[in-house]
Each structure stands twice: as structure tokens, then as C-alpha cells.
Amino acid sequence: MHHDIIILGGGASGVFTAIQIAEMNSQLRPLIIERSKTLLNKVKISGGGRCNVTHAEFIPQDLTKNYPRGERELLGPFHQFMTGDMMAWLEQNQVALKIEEDGRVFPTSDDSQSIIDCFLNALNRYKIPVQTQEAATQIRYENNLWQVRTSRNTYTCKKIVVATGSSSKIWELLSQLNIAIVSPVPSLFTFNVKDNRILNLAGLSTQAHIKLRDFPLDAYGPLLITHWGLSGPAVLKLSAWGARHLHEKNYQFVIEVNWLENSTTSSCLELLLGKKQVLGKQKVHTHSVVDIPKRLWQSLVAYCQIDKECSWAEITKKELNKLAECLTASQFNIQGKSTFKDEFVTAGGVELKTINFKSMESKTHKNMYFTGEVLNIDAITGGFNFQNAWTTAYIAAKHIAHEI
């Protein structure tokens, strides 16, 4: 079976590539081949089923700073197709959007099905063929055509787009074609730690500054205490930027948490000594003098072995020193990670140096294009991974639609 274009992968990037090709060139009907029963599975579950489609960051240079891998390469593509372009496209296709306080963009329905229906309607409108439950088992180039063997059929095409996301099987097939693959490791994971300071505080969230003890990497933002350890945006940022280093450490490492954001231990001690002079008989345990949740304050005071009945007048400088250090430089021994199985993100994939980011075509394999997470591109949470999918899809589609 011959097609002008085959798109491997029926996820966000693959489906959007197909739609964009058909929009730009009415003569083209790319074939989508998807291994699972349905399309857009990751779209369905993303954002807790709400689908965080992009982020309200409208300056390309600032947007790229959310990509631990791909920051430099995406700058040019973002100048061609940005977050605002994707928002405009969705709204033109009857998907109303809203921007939340943190900049994340969702459909106003708070239902990912709104996005899925929009894409499926577009596929139907352009009569784009789809083959589901077909996994690619071989990819080869013969007689100036790409050949794709699946579990059921053999297809040939002039141009192939690989949009299979983080698929180890596809990376293995690509490696057999001598396409350079950066070995994948997990990104966006939480930290497993057992520690008395956070025992019984699951669900508590506060702003914090965290850094690795043995590597020049830090992050600031909401820190969430969970039943298994630490999570929240600050931890996820650190896990994304430190993905390869933490993998090499086998996820056994030490972090330092400053619960007072940017205060130093010495400035915190100075604050505590000042409060000692004015609070007198007030109990240290019940009378917090810093802006952190009360339960966290009490847990840290207890960890410093300060008696519950101790007043501010009675507390010693040695105890205050320990408390100041605990507030600004708490060290935690991390013993493993937990990943979001449904929204798994990897650092790794097709080597970016081998891709022409003006077209998304391989520099080493003619008429082969790559979009989305199959590339060695990943981002922090907030809709940025989807924006990579939309932008690279648009770039590839534009080149293909005008070249065939």
C-alpha cells in the first residue's frame, strides 16, 4: 500500500502534523499509523484529564527556558509557531480556552475530550486515513521510498514522519538505521525520602528553594510533601534539569531545602534572636515567627529537640542556631524516585544535532522527519511538552506540504 506521507504515531504531535499537512495542501492525505486502539491517549489523561494544552508565555526566548533539552534548538521554530498560534488555532476550531493564574492554558470545559473531539473532527473533515492497532516492526529505505512493516501490513511512502513519543521499540528500529539516539532516562519525577521532619505532613505545600548538594543545580517554587517524600513544581523542575545526573547517581543523592526561600542561615538567626527579645513568655512551639505553614514550623521545632513548653525567653542561642539552620538548610537523603506512570516524560531520543530545525527533517536520512517527544527534547510541567509537539508538527507539516 503506497501513500505520499506516512505518520508513525497517533498522539498529539502525529495527529497535529497530519491535520496541518491537509490544511496547507488540500491534495495531501497523510496516513496515520498508531499501535494502540485509539488516538491521542496521552492527551486524554494529561493534566489530570483536563489537558494543559500550552502555556501563556508569548516571548520565544523566555519560552525556551522551560526546556532542559531543546532550549537552543526550539528558538527558531518558536518564532514560526508559538503558544499564541496554537491557542488561536484551537479557538478557530471551536475550543474555548482559559489561562489559569500560573500561566497554564486549559480548555474552558476542563475536559481533555474537548481537545480530542476537535482533532478527530479535523481528521474527519480532511478525510485523513488512520490505521490503529498496528505497531511498526521494521522501517527501511528502498528504491527512493520509505517502507514500513507493521504487525499486519507493509506500506511505502515518499516521506515519513516519526511522531511516536517516548517509544523504546521505535528508538531501537531507528538505531538499526544508524540514526543517533540519546539513551532515554526518566525526567519529571518526585523524590522518595523518609524523614521525621516531614512525617505526617502529607498534603502540605509551601514555597521553597531546593538545591543539589553535589551538583550546581537548584530550583524554586511550591514544594509538596507527600506520603512517599517530596513533590511539587520545585522538585519536578530539579528532576528535569538534573535528569541525567540523578540517573547516574541511581537516584541516591542529597538535597538542601531552604523553607524561607532566599534567607540565609545568618539572616534567619538574626531574625530569631530579635524575636527572642520581644516575644518573652510566648512558646516557641506554638508561636511561629516565619512565613511557613504552622504544622511545618512545629515539626522543625520538634526536630531541633526544643521542648514544647520552652518560651522564647528561655530558648538558648545554640537551639536558635540549630533552628535557623533547619529553616534555611535542611538536608534530606533522597532514596529513589516515583514517576507519573500515565504522564511519563523522558530525557532522551533522536539526537538533536542530526535534525534540521527549519524543516524537522533528518540531516542524515532524506525524507524522514521527527516531531514531538521522539526527539531528545523535554520540558518541565505546565503545557510546555505539548507546545513542543505542536510547534515541531507545524514546522514538519509546512515543509512537507510545500515540497510534495
Short mmCIF file of C-alpha atoms in Angstrom, two decimals:
data_model
loop_
_atom_site.label_atom_id
_atom_site.label_comp_id
_atom_site.label_asym_id
_atom_site.label_seq_id
_atom_site.Cartn_x
_atom_site.Cartn_y
_atom_site.Cartn_z
CA MET A 1 0.00 0.00 0.00
CA HIS A 2 1.54 3.27 -1.11
CA HIS A 3 0.95 6.73 0.40
CA ASP A 4 2.66 10.05 -0.23
CA ILE A 5 3.18 10.51 3.52
CA ILE A 6 3.04 8.16 6.48
CA ILE A 7 2.95 9.43 10.04
CA LEU A 8 4.02 6.93 12.69
CA GLY A 9 2.23 7.76 15.93
CA GLY A 10 -1.32 8.91 16.62
CA GLY A 11 -0.53 11.10 19.58
CA ALA A 12 -0.63 14.88 19.88
CA SER A 13 2.27 15.59 17.55
CA GLY A 14 1.41 12.99 14.91
CA VAL A 15 -2.25 13.94 14.65
CA PHE A 16 -1.48 17.67 14.55
CA THR A 17 1.12 17.06 11.82
CA ALA A 18 -1.46 15.25 9.70
CA ILE A 19 -4.05 17.99 10.17
CA GLN A 20 -1.58 20.74 9.35
CA ILE A 21 -0.40 18.97 6.17
CA ALA A 22 -4.01 18.63 4.98
CA GLU A 23 -4.77 22.26 5.86
CA MET A 24 -1.75 23.55 3.96
CA ASN A 25 -2.11 21.27 0.92
CA SER A 26 -5.63 20.07 0.10
CA GLN A 27 -4.21 17.40 -2.24
CA LEU A 28 -2.48 15.51 0.56
CA ARG A 29 -3.96 12.86 2.86
CA PRO A 30 -1.19 11.51 5.13
CA LEU A 31 -1.76 8.07 6.64
CA ILE A 32 -1.54 7.83 10.44
CA ILE A 33 -0.39 4.50 11.85
CA GLU A 34 -0.95 4.03 15.60
CA ARG A 35 -0.07 0.95 17.65
CA SER A 36 -2.88 1.27 20.23
CA LYS A 37 -6.66 1.05 19.79
CA THR A 38 -7.28 4.79 19.97
CA LEU A 39 -5.60 8.06 19.07
CA LEU A 40 -4.47 10.81 21.42
CA ASN A 41 -4.16 8.66 24.53
CA LYS A 42 -1.74 10.99 26.29
CA VAL A 43 -3.94 13.98 25.50
CA LYS A 44 -6.80 12.15 27.22
CA ILE A 45 -5.00 11.73 30.54
CA SER A 46 -2.83 14.85 30.59
CA GLY A 47 -3.38 17.47 33.26
CA GLY A 48 -5.49 15.09 35.30
CA GLY A 49 -7.88 14.69 32.37
CA ARG A 50 -8.13 18.44 31.78
CA CYS A 51 -5.35 18.69 29.12
CA ASN A 52 -2.89 21.50 29.74
CA VAL A 53 -2.53 22.34 26.02
CA THR A 54 0.13 25.05 26.29
CA HIS A 55 1.42 27.89 28.48
CA ALA A 56 0.70 31.61 28.33
CA GLU A 57 4.30 32.58 27.60
CA PHE A 58 4.42 34.63 24.42
CA ILE A 59 8.12 35.50 24.08
CA PRO A 60 10.10 32.78 22.25
CA GLN A 61 13.35 33.35 24.18
CA ASP A 62 11.54 33.09 27.52
CA LEU A 63 9.56 30.04 26.40
CA THR A 64 12.73 28.12 25.51
CA LYS A 65 13.99 28.43 29.09
CA ASN A 66 11.44 25.77 30.12
CA TYR A 67 13.23 23.06 28.11
CA PRO A 68 16.19 21.34 29.80
CA ARG A 69 16.87 19.68 26.45
CA GLY A 70 15.92 21.57 23.30
CA GLU A 71 16.28 25.14 24.57
CA ARG A 72 18.64 26.30 21.82
CA GLU A 73 17.08 24.26 19.01
CA LEU A 74 13.48 25.39 19.62
CA LEU A 75 14.15 29.13 19.43
CA GLY A 76 13.87 29.27 15.63
CA PRO A 77 10.76 27.04 15.46
CA PHE A 78 9.04 29.11 18.18
CA HIS A 79 9.48 32.19 16.01
CA GLN A 80 7.42 30.36 13.37
CA PHE A 81 4.71 28.78 15.54
CA MET A 82 4.22 29.93 19.11
CA THR A 83 1.89 29.36 22.04
CA GLY A 84 -0.41 32.12 20.82
CA ASP A 85 -0.62 30.46 17.39
CA MET A 86 -1.77 27.19 18.95
CA MET A 87 -4.31 28.97 21.13
CA ALA A 88 -5.65 30.81 18.07
CA TRP A 89 -5.89 27.57 16.07
CA LEU A 90 -7.85 25.82 18.82
CA GLU A 91 -10.22 28.74 19.26
CA GLN A 92 -10.77 28.92 15.48
CA ASN A 93 -11.74 25.25 15.76
CA GLN A 94 -14.37 25.94 18.43
CA VAL A 95 -12.29 25.09 21.53
CA ALA A 96 -12.69 27.87 24.10
CA LEU A 97 -9.60 28.30 26.28
CA LYS A 98 -8.74 29.81 29.64
CA ILE A 99 -5.46 30.91 31.22
CA GLU A 100 -5.01 29.99 34.87
CA GLU A 101 -3.06 32.07 37.40
CA ASP A 102 0.16 30.10 36.93
CA GLY A 103 0.02 30.56 33.14
CA ARG A 104 -1.22 27.09 32.22
CA VAL A 105 -3.77 27.01 29.41
CA PHE A 106 -6.76 24.64 29.52
CA PRO A 107 -10.00 24.25 27.60
CA THR A 108 -12.75 26.09 29.49
CA SER A 109 -14.58 22.76 29.68
CA ASP A 110 -11.79 21.40 31.93
CA ASP A 111 -12.14 18.24 29.86
CA SER A 112 -9.46 16.83 27.56
CA GLN A 113 -12.22 15.35 25.42
CA SER A 114 -12.78 18.86 24.04
CA ILE A 115 -9.29 18.76 22.52
CA ILE A 116 -9.67 15.18 21.31
CA ASP A 117 -13.03 15.92 19.65
CA CYS A 118 -11.50 18.97 17.94
CA PHE A 119 -8.68 16.86 16.46
CA LEU A 120 -10.92 13.95 15.49
CA ASN A 121 -13.34 16.32 13.77
CA ALA A 122 -10.43 17.78 11.79
CA LEU A 123 -9.25 14.29 10.76
CA ASN A 124 -12.78 13.50 9.54
CA ARG A 125 -13.13 16.86 7.82
CA TYR A 126 -9.96 16.30 5.79
CA LYS A 127 -10.69 12.58 5.34
CA ILE A 128 -7.29 11.61 6.78
CA PRO A 129 -6.91 7.81 6.91
CA VAL A 130 -5.97 6.17 10.22
CA GLN A 131 -4.77 2.65 10.95
CA THR A 132 -4.92 1.71 14.64
CA GLN A 133 -3.65 -1.40 16.43
CA GLU A 134 -0.68 -1.60 14.08
CA ALA A 135 2.80 -1.49 15.57
CA ALA A 136 5.75 -0.79 13.29
CA THR A 137 8.11 -3.76 13.23
CA GLN A 138 10.53 -2.56 10.57
CA ILE A 139 11.47 0.70 8.86
CA ARG A 140 13.71 0.68 5.80
CA TYR A 141 14.60 2.81 2.76
CA GLU A 142 14.50 1.15 -0.68
CA ASN A 143 14.22 2.46 -4.24
CA ASN A 144 13.84 6.06 -3.05
CA LEU A 145 10.85 5.09 -0.88
CA TRP A 146 10.39 4.52 2.81
CA GLN A 147 8.96 1.12 3.68
CA VAL A 148 7.13 0.46 6.94
CA ARG A 149 6.24 -3.04 8.02
CA THR A 150 3.67 -3.40 10.76
CA SER A 151 2.13 -6.34 12.57
CA ARG A 152 -0.44 -6.57 9.74
CA ASN A 153 0.68 -4.73 6.58
CA THR A 154 3.55 -3.32 4.56
CA TYR A 155 3.38 0.32 3.46
CA THR A 156 5.56 2.51 1.26
CA CYS A 157 5.75 6.29 1.13
CA LYS A 158 7.77 9.20 -0.21
CA LYS A 159 8.03 10.89 3.16
CA ILE A 160 7.76 9.54 6.69
CA VAL A 161 7.13 11.44 9.91
CA VAL A 162 8.12 9.71 13.15
CA ALA A 163 5.96 11.05 15.97
CA THR A 164 5.94 8.08 18.31
CA GLY A 165 6.83 9.84 21.56
CA SER A 166 8.97 8.05 24.11
CA SER A 167 8.92 4.62 22.47
CA SER A 168 11.88 2.37 23.17
CA LYS A 169 10.83 -0.01 20.36
CA ILE A 170 10.83 2.78 17.77
CA TRP A 171 14.18 4.10 19.04
CA GLU A 172 15.53 0.57 18.57
CA LEU A 173 14.22 0.45 14.96
CA LEU A 174 15.75 3.86 14.29
CA SER A 175 19.08 2.74 15.73
CA GLN A 176 19.11 -0.08 13.16
CA LEU A 177 19.04 2.67 10.50
CA ASN A 178 22.12 4.26 12.13
CA ILE A 179 20.05 7.16 13.42
CA ALA A 180 21.74 8.56 16.52
CA ILE A 181 19.68 8.05 19.67
CA VAL A 182 20.48 9.60 23.05
CA SER A 183 19.68 6.87 25.58
CA PRO A 184 16.47 7.74 27.47
CA VAL A 185 16.31 8.34 31.21
CA PRO A 186 13.32 9.45 33.31
CA SER A 187 12.50 13.14 33.71
CA LEU A 188 9.77 14.79 35.82
CA PHE A 189 9.76 12.56 38.88
CA THR A 190 9.26 13.00 42.61
CA PHE A 191 11.77 12.25 45.37
CA ASN A 192 11.40 9.35 47.78
CA VAL A 193 12.54 10.16 51.30
CA LYS A 194 11.69 9.04 54.82
CA ASP A 195 12.43 11.74 57.37
CA ASN A 196 10.92 12.72 60.73
CA ARG A 197 10.77 16.38 59.70
CA ILE A 198 8.08 15.65 57.11
CA LEU A 199 6.43 12.68 58.78
CA ASN A 200 2.64 13.14 59.00
CA LEU A 201 2.77 16.30 56.85
CA ALA A 202 1.49 14.72 53.62
CA GLY A 203 -0.52 17.22 51.57
CA LEU A 204 1.27 20.28 52.95
CA SER A 205 2.61 22.70 50.33
CA THR A 206 4.86 25.74 50.72
CA GLN A 207 7.25 27.87 48.67
CA ALA A 208 10.84 26.69 48.99
CA HIS A 209 14.27 26.83 47.40
CA ILE A 210 15.96 23.47 46.85
CA LYS A 211 19.37 22.56 45.53
CA LEU A 212 21.53 19.51 44.97
CA ARG A 213 24.44 19.19 47.37
CA ASP A 214 26.93 17.71 44.88
CA PHE A 215 25.92 19.45 41.66
CA PRO A 216 25.34 23.12 40.68
CA LEU A 217 21.59 22.85 40.26
CA ASP A 218 18.72 24.46 42.13
CA ALA A 219 15.03 25.27 41.76
CA TYR A 220 12.47 27.50 43.41
CA GLY A 221 8.71 27.11 43.69
CA PRO A 222 5.94 25.23 45.51
CA LEU A 223 7.21 22.17 47.36
CA LEU A 224 4.66 19.48 48.19
CA ILE A 225 5.13 16.95 50.98
CA THR A 226 3.69 13.54 50.08
CA HIS A 227 3.30 10.15 51.73
CA TRP A 228 6.47 8.98 49.96
CA GLY A 229 8.57 12.14 50.16
CA LEU A 230 8.75 15.40 48.22
CA SER A 231 6.98 16.57 45.08
CA GLY A 232 5.55 19.76 43.56
CA PRO A 233 6.85 22.12 40.85
CA ALA A 234 10.18 22.81 42.58
CA VAL A 235 11.03 19.09 42.75
CA LEU A 236 9.83 18.42 39.21
CA LYS A 237 11.98 21.29 37.88
CA LEU A 238 15.02 19.90 39.66
CA SER A 239 14.31 16.38 38.36
CA ALA A 240 14.01 17.66 34.79
CA TRP A 241 17.23 19.65 34.73
CA GLY A 242 19.09 17.03 36.73
CA ALA A 243 17.62 14.02 34.88
CA ARG A 244 20.92 12.60 33.60
CA HIS A 245 22.98 13.43 36.68
CA LEU A 246 20.41 11.89 39.04
CA HIS A 247 20.17 8.80 36.84
CA GLU A 248 23.95 8.38 37.12
CA LYS A 249 23.60 8.65 40.91
CA ASN A 250 20.99 5.86 40.80
CA TYR A 251 18.60 8.33 42.46
CA GLN A 252 20.57 8.28 45.72
CA PHE A 253 21.53 11.88 46.48
CA VAL A 254 21.28 14.73 48.97
CA ILE A 255 19.24 17.90 48.57
CA GLU A 256 19.21 21.04 50.68
CA VAL A 257 15.87 22.74 51.31
CA ASN A 258 15.53 26.40 52.28
CA TRP A 259 12.00 26.72 53.64
CA LEU A 260 12.44 30.51 53.78
CA GLU A 261 13.15 30.87 50.05
CA ASN A 262 16.24 33.12 49.84
CA SER A 263 17.03 33.84 53.50
CA THR A 264 20.48 32.80 54.69
CA THR A 265 21.16 30.93 57.92
CA SER A 266 22.84 34.01 59.40
CA SER A 267 19.98 36.37 58.49
CA CYS A 268 17.47 33.86 59.87
CA LEU A 269 19.45 33.60 63.14
CA GLU A 270 19.45 37.37 63.39
CA LEU A 271 15.66 37.38 62.97
CA LEU A 272 15.20 34.68 65.62
CA LEU A 273 17.46 36.49 68.11
CA GLY A 274 15.43 39.66 67.56
CA LYS A 275 12.18 37.81 68.21
CA LYS A 276 13.65 36.29 71.40
CA GLN A 277 13.97 39.80 72.80
CA VAL A 278 10.34 40.76 72.22
CA LEU A 279 8.26 37.58 72.49
CA GLY A 280 9.23 36.71 76.06
CA LYS A 281 6.84 34.10 77.53
CA GLN A 282 5.30 33.09 74.18
CA LYS A 283 6.05 29.42 73.48
CA VAL A 284 8.38 28.70 70.59
CA HIS A 285 6.41 25.63 69.56
CA THR A 286 3.11 27.48 69.08
CA HIS A 287 4.35 30.91 68.05
CA SER A 288 5.97 30.84 64.58
CA VAL A 289 7.92 33.92 63.52
CA VAL A 290 8.46 32.98 59.86
CA ASP A 291 6.11 32.61 56.91
CA ILE A 292 5.75 28.84 56.66
CA PRO A 293 2.78 26.55 57.45
CA LYS A 294 2.22 26.13 61.20
CA ARG A 295 2.48 22.33 61.10
CA LEU A 296 5.85 22.54 59.32
CA TRP A 297 7.14 25.05 61.88
CA GLN A 298 6.12 22.79 64.75
CA SER A 299 7.71 19.76 63.09
CA LEU A 300 11.01 21.58 62.58
CA VAL A 301 10.98 22.91 66.16
CA ALA A 302 10.40 19.36 67.44
CA TYR A 303 13.19 18.04 65.18
CA CYS A 304 15.57 20.55 66.80
CA GLN A 305 14.64 18.97 70.17
CA ILE A 306 13.22 22.23 71.53
CA ASP A 307 10.85 21.43 74.39
CA LYS A 308 7.16 22.15 73.67
CA GLU A 309 6.97 24.24 76.86
CA CYS A 310 10.08 26.28 76.03
CA SER A 311 9.39 30.02 75.77
CA TRP A 312 11.17 32.47 73.50
CA ALA A 313 12.80 33.98 76.59
CA GLU A 314 14.19 30.59 77.62
CA ILE A 315 15.48 29.33 74.28
CA THR A 316 19.28 29.16 74.02
CA LYS A 317 21.42 30.58 71.23
CA LYS A 318 22.59 27.04 70.43
CA GLU A 319 18.98 25.96 69.92
CA LEU A 320 18.29 29.04 67.79
CA ASN A 321 21.36 28.25 65.69
CA LYS A 322 20.05 24.76 65.02
CA LEU A 323 16.56 26.07 64.22
CA ALA A 324 17.96 28.69 61.81
CA GLU A 325 19.95 26.00 60.02
CA CYS A 326 16.89 23.72 59.88
CA LEU A 327 14.77 26.52 58.40
CA THR A 328 17.28 27.53 55.73
CA ALA A 329 19.45 24.47 55.01
CA SER A 330 17.60 21.24 55.81
CA GLN A 331 19.41 18.32 54.21
CA PHE A 332 17.42 15.31 53.01
CA ASN A 333 18.82 11.98 51.82
CA ILE A 334 16.83 11.00 48.74
CA GLN A 335 16.44 7.26 48.28
CA GLY A 336 14.80 6.76 44.91
CA LYS A 337 12.12 8.32 42.73
CA SER A 338 8.48 7.95 41.79
CA THR A 339 7.24 8.71 38.29
CA PHE A 340 3.83 9.62 36.97
CA LYS A 341 3.21 6.42 35.03
CA ASP A 342 0.43 7.85 32.86
CA GLU A 343 2.25 11.09 32.05
CA PHE A 344 5.75 9.67 31.83
CA VAL A 345 8.32 12.02 30.30
CA THR A 346 11.82 11.02 29.28
CA ALA A 347 15.06 12.83 28.62
CA GLY A 348 16.45 11.16 25.53
CA GLY A 349 15.57 10.34 21.94
CA VAL A 350 16.78 11.29 18.48
CA GLU A 351 19.99 13.31 18.69
CA LEU A 352 19.15 16.97 18.05
CA LYS A 353 22.36 17.66 16.11
CA THR A 354 21.09 15.32 13.39
CA ILE A 355 17.88 17.34 12.77
CA ASN A 356 17.33 20.41 10.60
CA PHE A 357 15.04 22.52 12.78
CA LYS A 358 13.92 24.62 9.83
CA SER A 359 12.11 21.57 8.46
CA MET A 360 12.32 18.85 11.18
CA GLU A 361 13.93 16.64 8.52
CA SER A 362 16.79 14.33 9.38
CA LYS A 363 20.16 15.59 8.17
CA THR A 364 21.30 12.02 7.57
CA HIS A 365 18.12 10.36 6.23
CA LYS A 366 16.32 12.15 3.40
CA ASN A 367 12.52 12.47 3.58
CA MET A 368 12.39 11.35 7.23
CA TYR A 369 11.00 13.85 9.74
CA PHE A 370 10.78 13.83 13.53
CA THR A 371 8.32 15.67 15.77
CA GLY A 372 7.45 15.78 19.47
CA GLU A 373 8.97 13.67 22.22
CA VAL A 374 10.63 11.12 19.94
CA LEU A 375 13.34 13.80 19.81
CA ASN A 376 15.72 14.44 22.68
CA ILE A 377 13.50 17.31 23.85
CA ASP A 378 11.64 17.52 27.13
CA ALA A 379 10.24 20.24 29.32
CA ILE A 380 9.06 20.99 32.82
CA THR A 381 5.35 20.74 33.61
CA GLY A 382 2.98 23.48 32.55
CA GLY A 383 1.98 22.69 28.97
CA PHE A 384 5.49 23.03 27.55
CA ASN A 385 5.83 19.43 26.33
CA PHE A 386 2.63 19.83 24.32
CA GLN A 387 3.90 23.09 22.82
CA ASN A 388 6.96 21.23 21.57
CA ALA A 389 4.59 18.73 19.95
CA TRP A 390 2.52 21.46 18.25
CA THR A 391 5.47 23.53 17.06
CA THR A 392 7.59 20.73 15.63
CA ALA A 393 4.47 19.27 13.98
CA TYR A 394 3.74 22.61 12.33
CA ILE A 395 7.32 23.02 11.07
CA ALA A 396 7.40 19.50 9.59
CA ALA A 397 3.94 19.87 8.05
CA LYS A 398 4.80 23.19 6.44
CA HIS A 399 7.92 21.77 4.81
CA ILE A 400 6.20 18.60 3.60
CA ALA A 401 3.05 20.36 2.33
CA HIS A 402 5.03 22.74 0.17
CA GLU A 403 7.64 20.26 -1.05
CA ILE A 404 5.45 17.43 -2.39
#
